[in-house]
Structure formats: C-alpha cells, structure tokens
C-alpha cells in the first residue's frame, strides 16, 4: 500500500485547519456581535457548503481559477500561481468547503458567553483586542478545539470538491479518498479496504474526541 495519499490527506487537513483557525475565530466573533444585514449574507455564504453538493462547489472553483478564465490567467501571469490541479488549489477548496465546521461551533460559543464578561473587561481598561485574546478566547477553548477537530475530520474525508479542482495526480492531489475511488475502479478491493480502514480509524478517534470535548464543555456554565 502506498502511504502517500494518507500523508497527503493529513497534510491537507492540518494546513486547512490551521488557516481556518486564523480566519474563523475573528469572523465568528464578528458574527456573534453584529446585527447588520451583511451578517445574514455572510452567514448564508458560510453555510452554503453544508447544503451544496461538493461537486458543484468544486466545479465553480475549477471554472473560476482555470487559466482559461480571467482570474486564473491573471494569477498565473502575475504571481505564477496555478490553483487548478495543484495542492494549493486543494487547500483553497478545503478552506472554503470546511468554513462552516470551524465558524459555527465557535460562533455558538461566543453567543453563549455572558455580555457582562466583555463589559467587565472594558471597565477594567482592556481594549477590544485584549478582551478578545485574553478574556473571551480562553473561555471558549473547548469549543475552539472541537471546531478544529471537526474541521480536520471533515477535510480528511473530502472527495468531490478536491477531485474537481485537483484532479488525480499522484503525490500532488491524489488524497486518500481519491485513492479509495481509484482502487475500487481498478477492482483492487484489498487496497481500497486498507485506505478505508485507516480513514475510518482516524475519523472514529476524532469523533470520539469531539464527544469527550462536548461532554466536558457541557459541565462549564460559560460554554
């Protein structure tokens, strides 16, 4: 069995989770405190990957960033950046596709924090940034970890969106889920079973971790 697809999936999941931690935390914080019409639009956009077939999202990403289209050609000519059929393209697609798995749990945690906590922090002279990093985030750390674990697991099992924008290039875009599909197509069921069993085991451990975190979080009055 070739371990490259498994390692590639783990690498993709780790990078995607790391990027979404930096993007998702401030976005979730803003959404939890905003009451503008922009909030509704942004929440709808973030939720779309949950209801759209992955192949639909992958298809439009493929069209958008194809070198035959304006944006894709500009990126390639200006920055020598090719997103279609590359690992960078997989990362972009995974970040977009896994957005709700990072933002929704964190936003919910922010929503359940008492407003008095923020007000008390401001009264003590803390700035908005200090309040965010020193007061609020430490009080939702279990929810942040849960969101990170869910994002990692979700990215690990992606198929349609990564196949559409990344194709099936060994060592570059051929992640574990695509390797399973290839093995089944070639009737190599033993190899497909190895990959499937590995993904099942990793995902099972991750899901159990989420349940443990949720159980601990339920005992806290702030989360």
Short mmCIF file of C-alpha atoms in Angstrom, two decimals:
data_model
loop_
_atom_site.label_atom_id
_atom_site.label_comp_id
_atom_site.label_asym_id
_atom_site.label_seq_id
_atom_site.Cartn_x
_atom_site.Cartn_y
_atom_site.Cartn_z
CA UNK A 1 0.00 0.00 0.00
CA UNK A 2 1.24 3.48 -0.92
CA UNK A 3 1.15 5.76 2.14
CA UNK A 4 1.46 8.95 0.09
CA UNK A 5 -2.33 9.56 -0.25
CA UNK A 6 -2.80 9.16 3.52
CA UNK A 7 0.07 11.53 4.30
CA UNK A 8 -1.22 13.98 1.70
CA UNK A 9 -4.70 13.91 3.29
CA UNK A 10 -3.25 14.51 6.75
CA UNK A 11 -1.12 17.38 5.41
CA UNK A 12 -4.13 18.93 3.69
CA UNK A 13 -6.27 18.60 6.82
CA UNK A 14 -3.60 20.14 9.05
CA UNK A 15 -2.97 23.14 6.78
CA UNK A 16 -6.69 23.73 6.23
CA UNK A 17 -7.41 23.60 9.97
CA UNK A 18 -4.55 25.98 10.75
CA UNK A 19 -5.72 28.52 8.14
CA UNK A 20 -9.32 28.32 9.33
CA UNK A 21 -8.28 28.90 12.93
CA UNK A 22 -6.80 32.25 11.90
CA UNK A 23 -9.76 33.12 9.67
CA UNK A 24 -12.60 31.56 11.62
CA UNK A 25 -12.02 32.97 15.11
CA UNK A 26 -12.29 36.69 14.19
CA UNK A 27 -15.10 36.02 11.71
CA UNK A 28 -17.10 34.05 14.30
CA UNK A 29 -16.52 36.81 16.85
CA UNK A 30 -17.75 39.47 14.45
CA UNK A 31 -20.81 37.41 13.50
CA UNK A 32 -21.73 36.87 17.16
CA UNK A 33 -21.82 40.60 17.84
CA UNK A 34 -23.09 42.00 14.56
CA UNK A 35 -26.70 42.85 13.75
CA UNK A 36 -26.23 44.21 10.21
CA UNK A 37 -27.71 42.82 7.01
CA UNK A 38 -24.17 41.90 5.99
CA UNK A 39 -24.14 39.35 8.82
CA UNK A 40 -27.11 37.49 7.29
CA UNK A 41 -25.50 37.45 3.85
CA UNK A 42 -22.15 36.28 5.21
CA UNK A 43 -23.76 33.54 7.34
CA UNK A 44 -25.66 32.32 4.27
CA UNK A 45 -22.44 32.17 2.23
CA UNK A 46 -20.60 30.33 5.01
CA UNK A 47 -23.46 27.82 5.32
CA UNK A 48 -23.65 27.07 1.58
CA UNK A 49 -21.01 24.28 1.64
CA UNK A 50 -23.27 22.37 4.04
CA UNK A 51 -26.13 22.21 1.55
CA UNK A 52 -24.38 22.36 -1.82
CA UNK A 53 -23.12 19.12 -3.41
CA UNK A 54 -19.31 19.17 -3.16
CA UNK A 55 -19.01 18.68 -6.91
CA UNK A 56 -20.97 21.91 -7.52
CA UNK A 57 -18.57 23.93 -5.38
CA UNK A 58 -15.60 22.18 -6.98
CA UNK A 59 -16.94 22.84 -10.48
CA UNK A 60 -17.29 26.57 -9.92
CA UNK A 61 -13.87 26.77 -8.29
CA UNK A 62 -12.48 24.94 -11.31
CA UNK A 63 -14.10 27.44 -13.67
CA UNK A 64 -13.09 30.46 -11.59
CA UNK A 65 -9.41 29.58 -11.24
CA UNK A 66 -8.87 27.89 -14.60
CA UNK A 67 -6.04 29.53 -16.62
CA UNK A 68 -8.58 29.84 -19.44
CA UNK A 69 -10.59 32.34 -17.37
CA UNK A 70 -9.64 35.90 -16.45
CA UNK A 71 -8.92 35.43 -12.74
CA UNK A 72 -6.99 32.19 -13.18
CA UNK A 73 -4.97 33.65 -16.05
CA UNK A 74 -4.19 36.81 -14.05
CA UNK A 75 -3.00 34.78 -11.05
CA UNK A 76 -0.80 32.64 -13.25
CA UNK A 77 0.65 35.53 -15.26
CA UNK A 78 1.14 37.91 -12.31
CA UNK A 79 2.12 35.60 -9.45
CA UNK A 80 2.92 32.34 -11.30
CA UNK A 81 0.16 30.84 -9.14
CA UNK A 82 -1.76 27.91 -10.58
CA UNK A 83 -4.58 26.73 -8.37
CA UNK A 84 -6.18 24.21 -10.70
CA UNK A 85 -4.70 20.69 -10.43
CA UNK A 86 -2.29 21.70 -7.66
CA UNK A 87 -2.01 21.20 -3.91
CA UNK A 88 -2.55 24.93 -3.38
CA UNK A 89 -5.89 24.56 -5.14
CA UNK A 90 -6.81 21.70 -2.78
CA UNK A 91 -6.03 23.93 0.20
CA UNK A 92 -8.19 26.77 -1.16
CA UNK A 93 -11.10 24.43 -1.90
CA UNK A 94 -10.81 22.76 1.51
CA UNK A 95 -10.74 26.09 3.35
CA UNK A 96 -13.94 27.19 1.59
CA UNK A 97 -15.65 23.82 1.96
CA UNK A 98 -14.81 23.46 5.68
CA UNK A 99 -15.64 27.04 6.71
CA UNK A 100 -18.93 26.21 8.49
CA UNK A 101 -17.31 23.44 10.54
CA UNK A 102 -14.91 25.94 12.06
CA UNK A 103 -17.08 29.03 12.32
CA UNK A 104 -20.42 27.62 13.52
CA UNK A 105 -19.22 25.99 16.79
CA UNK A 106 -17.05 29.00 17.67
CA UNK A 107 -19.82 31.49 16.93
CA UNK A 108 -22.21 29.47 19.10
CA UNK A 109 -19.69 29.57 21.94
CA UNK A 110 -19.30 33.34 21.61
CA UNK A 111 -23.10 33.70 21.61
CA UNK A 112 -23.34 31.86 24.94
CA UNK A 113 -20.73 33.95 26.72
CA UNK A 114 -22.36 36.43 29.15
CA UNK A 115 -22.21 40.01 27.89
CA UNK A 116 -21.15 41.07 31.36
CA UNK A 117 -17.79 39.41 30.79
CA UNK A 118 -16.97 41.74 27.89
CA UNK A 119 -18.36 44.77 29.73
CA UNK A 120 -16.30 43.99 32.81
CA UNK A 121 -13.18 43.71 30.68
CA UNK A 122 -13.81 47.11 29.10
CA UNK A 123 -14.45 48.59 32.55
CA UNK A 124 -11.04 47.34 33.66
CA UNK A 125 -9.42 49.22 30.78
CA UNK A 126 -8.88 46.31 28.42
CA UNK A 127 -9.01 47.08 24.71
CA UNK A 128 -11.21 45.16 22.27
CA UNK A 129 -8.21 43.16 21.09
CA UNK A 130 -7.06 42.37 24.63
CA UNK A 131 -10.58 41.33 25.58
CA UNK A 132 -10.76 39.00 22.58
CA UNK A 133 -7.43 37.27 23.18
CA UNK A 134 -7.10 37.38 26.98
CA UNK A 135 -10.70 37.08 28.17
CA UNK A 136 -13.02 35.60 25.56
CA UNK A 137 -10.85 33.01 23.77
CA UNK A 138 -9.66 31.29 26.99
CA UNK A 139 -13.31 30.84 28.00
CA UNK A 140 -14.25 29.03 24.79
CA UNK A 141 -11.08 26.96 24.34
CA UNK A 142 -13.02 23.66 24.42
CA UNK A 143 -15.29 24.88 21.63
CA UNK A 144 -12.31 26.06 19.60
CA UNK A 145 -10.69 22.65 19.95
CA UNK A 146 -13.95 20.95 18.98
CA UNK A 147 -14.23 23.15 15.88
CA UNK A 148 -10.62 22.40 14.94
CA UNK A 149 -11.16 18.66 15.33
CA UNK A 150 -14.36 18.75 13.25
CA UNK A 151 -12.62 20.77 10.54
CA UNK A 152 -9.70 18.35 10.44
CA UNK A 153 -12.00 15.32 10.20
CA UNK A 154 -14.20 16.91 7.55
CA UNK A 155 -11.22 17.83 5.38
CA UNK A 156 -9.80 14.34 5.76
CA UNK A 157 -12.88 12.82 4.10
CA UNK A 158 -13.35 15.31 1.25
CA UNK A 159 -13.83 13.82 -2.19
CA UNK A 160 -15.96 15.67 -4.72
CA UNK A 161 -14.56 19.16 -4.27
CA UNK A 162 -10.91 18.06 -4.25
CA UNK A 163 -11.42 15.78 -7.25
CA UNK A 164 -12.98 18.60 -9.28
CA UNK A 165 -10.29 21.23 -8.65
CA UNK A 166 -7.30 18.97 -8.01
CA UNK A 167 -7.84 16.01 -10.27
CA UNK A 168 -5.99 12.80 -9.56
CA UNK A 169 -2.25 13.50 -9.69
CA UNK A 170 -0.17 11.01 -7.63
CA UNK A 171 1.91 12.70 -4.96
CA UNK A 172 0.28 16.10 -5.57
CA UNK A 173 -3.52 15.93 -5.45
CA UNK A 174 -4.29 12.23 -5.02
CA UNK A 175 -5.56 12.20 -1.44
CA UNK A 176 -6.80 9.11 0.41
CA UNK A 177 -10.45 9.43 -0.62
CA UNK A 178 -9.46 9.56 -4.28
CA UNK A 179 -7.08 6.63 -3.79
CA UNK A 180 -10.03 4.60 -2.49
CA UNK A 181 -12.08 5.52 -5.56
CA UNK A 182 -9.18 4.55 -7.85
CA UNK A 183 -8.70 1.23 -6.11
CA UNK A 184 -12.38 0.34 -6.40
CA UNK A 185 -12.42 1.33 -10.07
CA UNK A 186 -9.46 -0.97 -10.74
CA UNK A 187 -11.15 -3.68 -8.61
CA UNK A 188 -8.29 -3.65 -6.11
CA UNK A 189 -10.58 -4.10 -3.14
CA UNK A 190 -7.80 -5.07 -0.75
CA UNK A 191 -6.04 -1.74 -1.29
CA UNK A 192 -9.35 0.13 -1.05
CA UNK A 193 -10.01 -1.66 2.24
CA UNK A 194 -6.63 -0.60 3.66
CA UNK A 195 -7.23 3.05 2.84
CA UNK A 196 -10.84 2.91 4.05
CA UNK A 197 -9.89 1.21 7.31
CA UNK A 198 -7.21 3.81 8.01
CA UNK A 199 -9.58 6.71 7.33
CA UNK A 200 -12.30 5.05 9.39
CA UNK A 201 -9.94 4.57 12.35
CA UNK A 202 -8.61 8.14 12.21
CA UNK A 203 -12.10 9.61 11.84
CA UNK A 204 -13.50 7.43 14.64
CA UNK A 205 -10.83 8.61 17.05
CA UNK A 206 -11.55 12.22 16.04
CA UNK A 207 -15.33 11.83 16.54
CA UNK A 208 -14.83 10.24 19.97
CA UNK A 209 -12.59 13.18 20.85
CA UNK A 210 -15.38 15.58 19.86
CA UNK A 211 -17.89 13.77 22.09
CA UNK A 212 -15.47 13.85 25.03
CA UNK A 213 -14.87 17.57 24.50
CA UNK A 214 -18.59 18.27 24.24
CA UNK A 215 -19.22 16.36 27.47
CA UNK A 216 -16.60 18.40 29.31
CA UNK A 217 -17.89 21.60 27.73
CA UNK A 218 -21.45 20.89 28.93
CA UNK A 219 -20.24 20.92 32.52
CA UNK A 220 -18.98 24.51 32.20
CA UNK A 221 -21.53 27.31 32.75
CA UNK A 222 -19.71 29.52 30.25
CA UNK A 223 -19.61 27.13 27.28
#
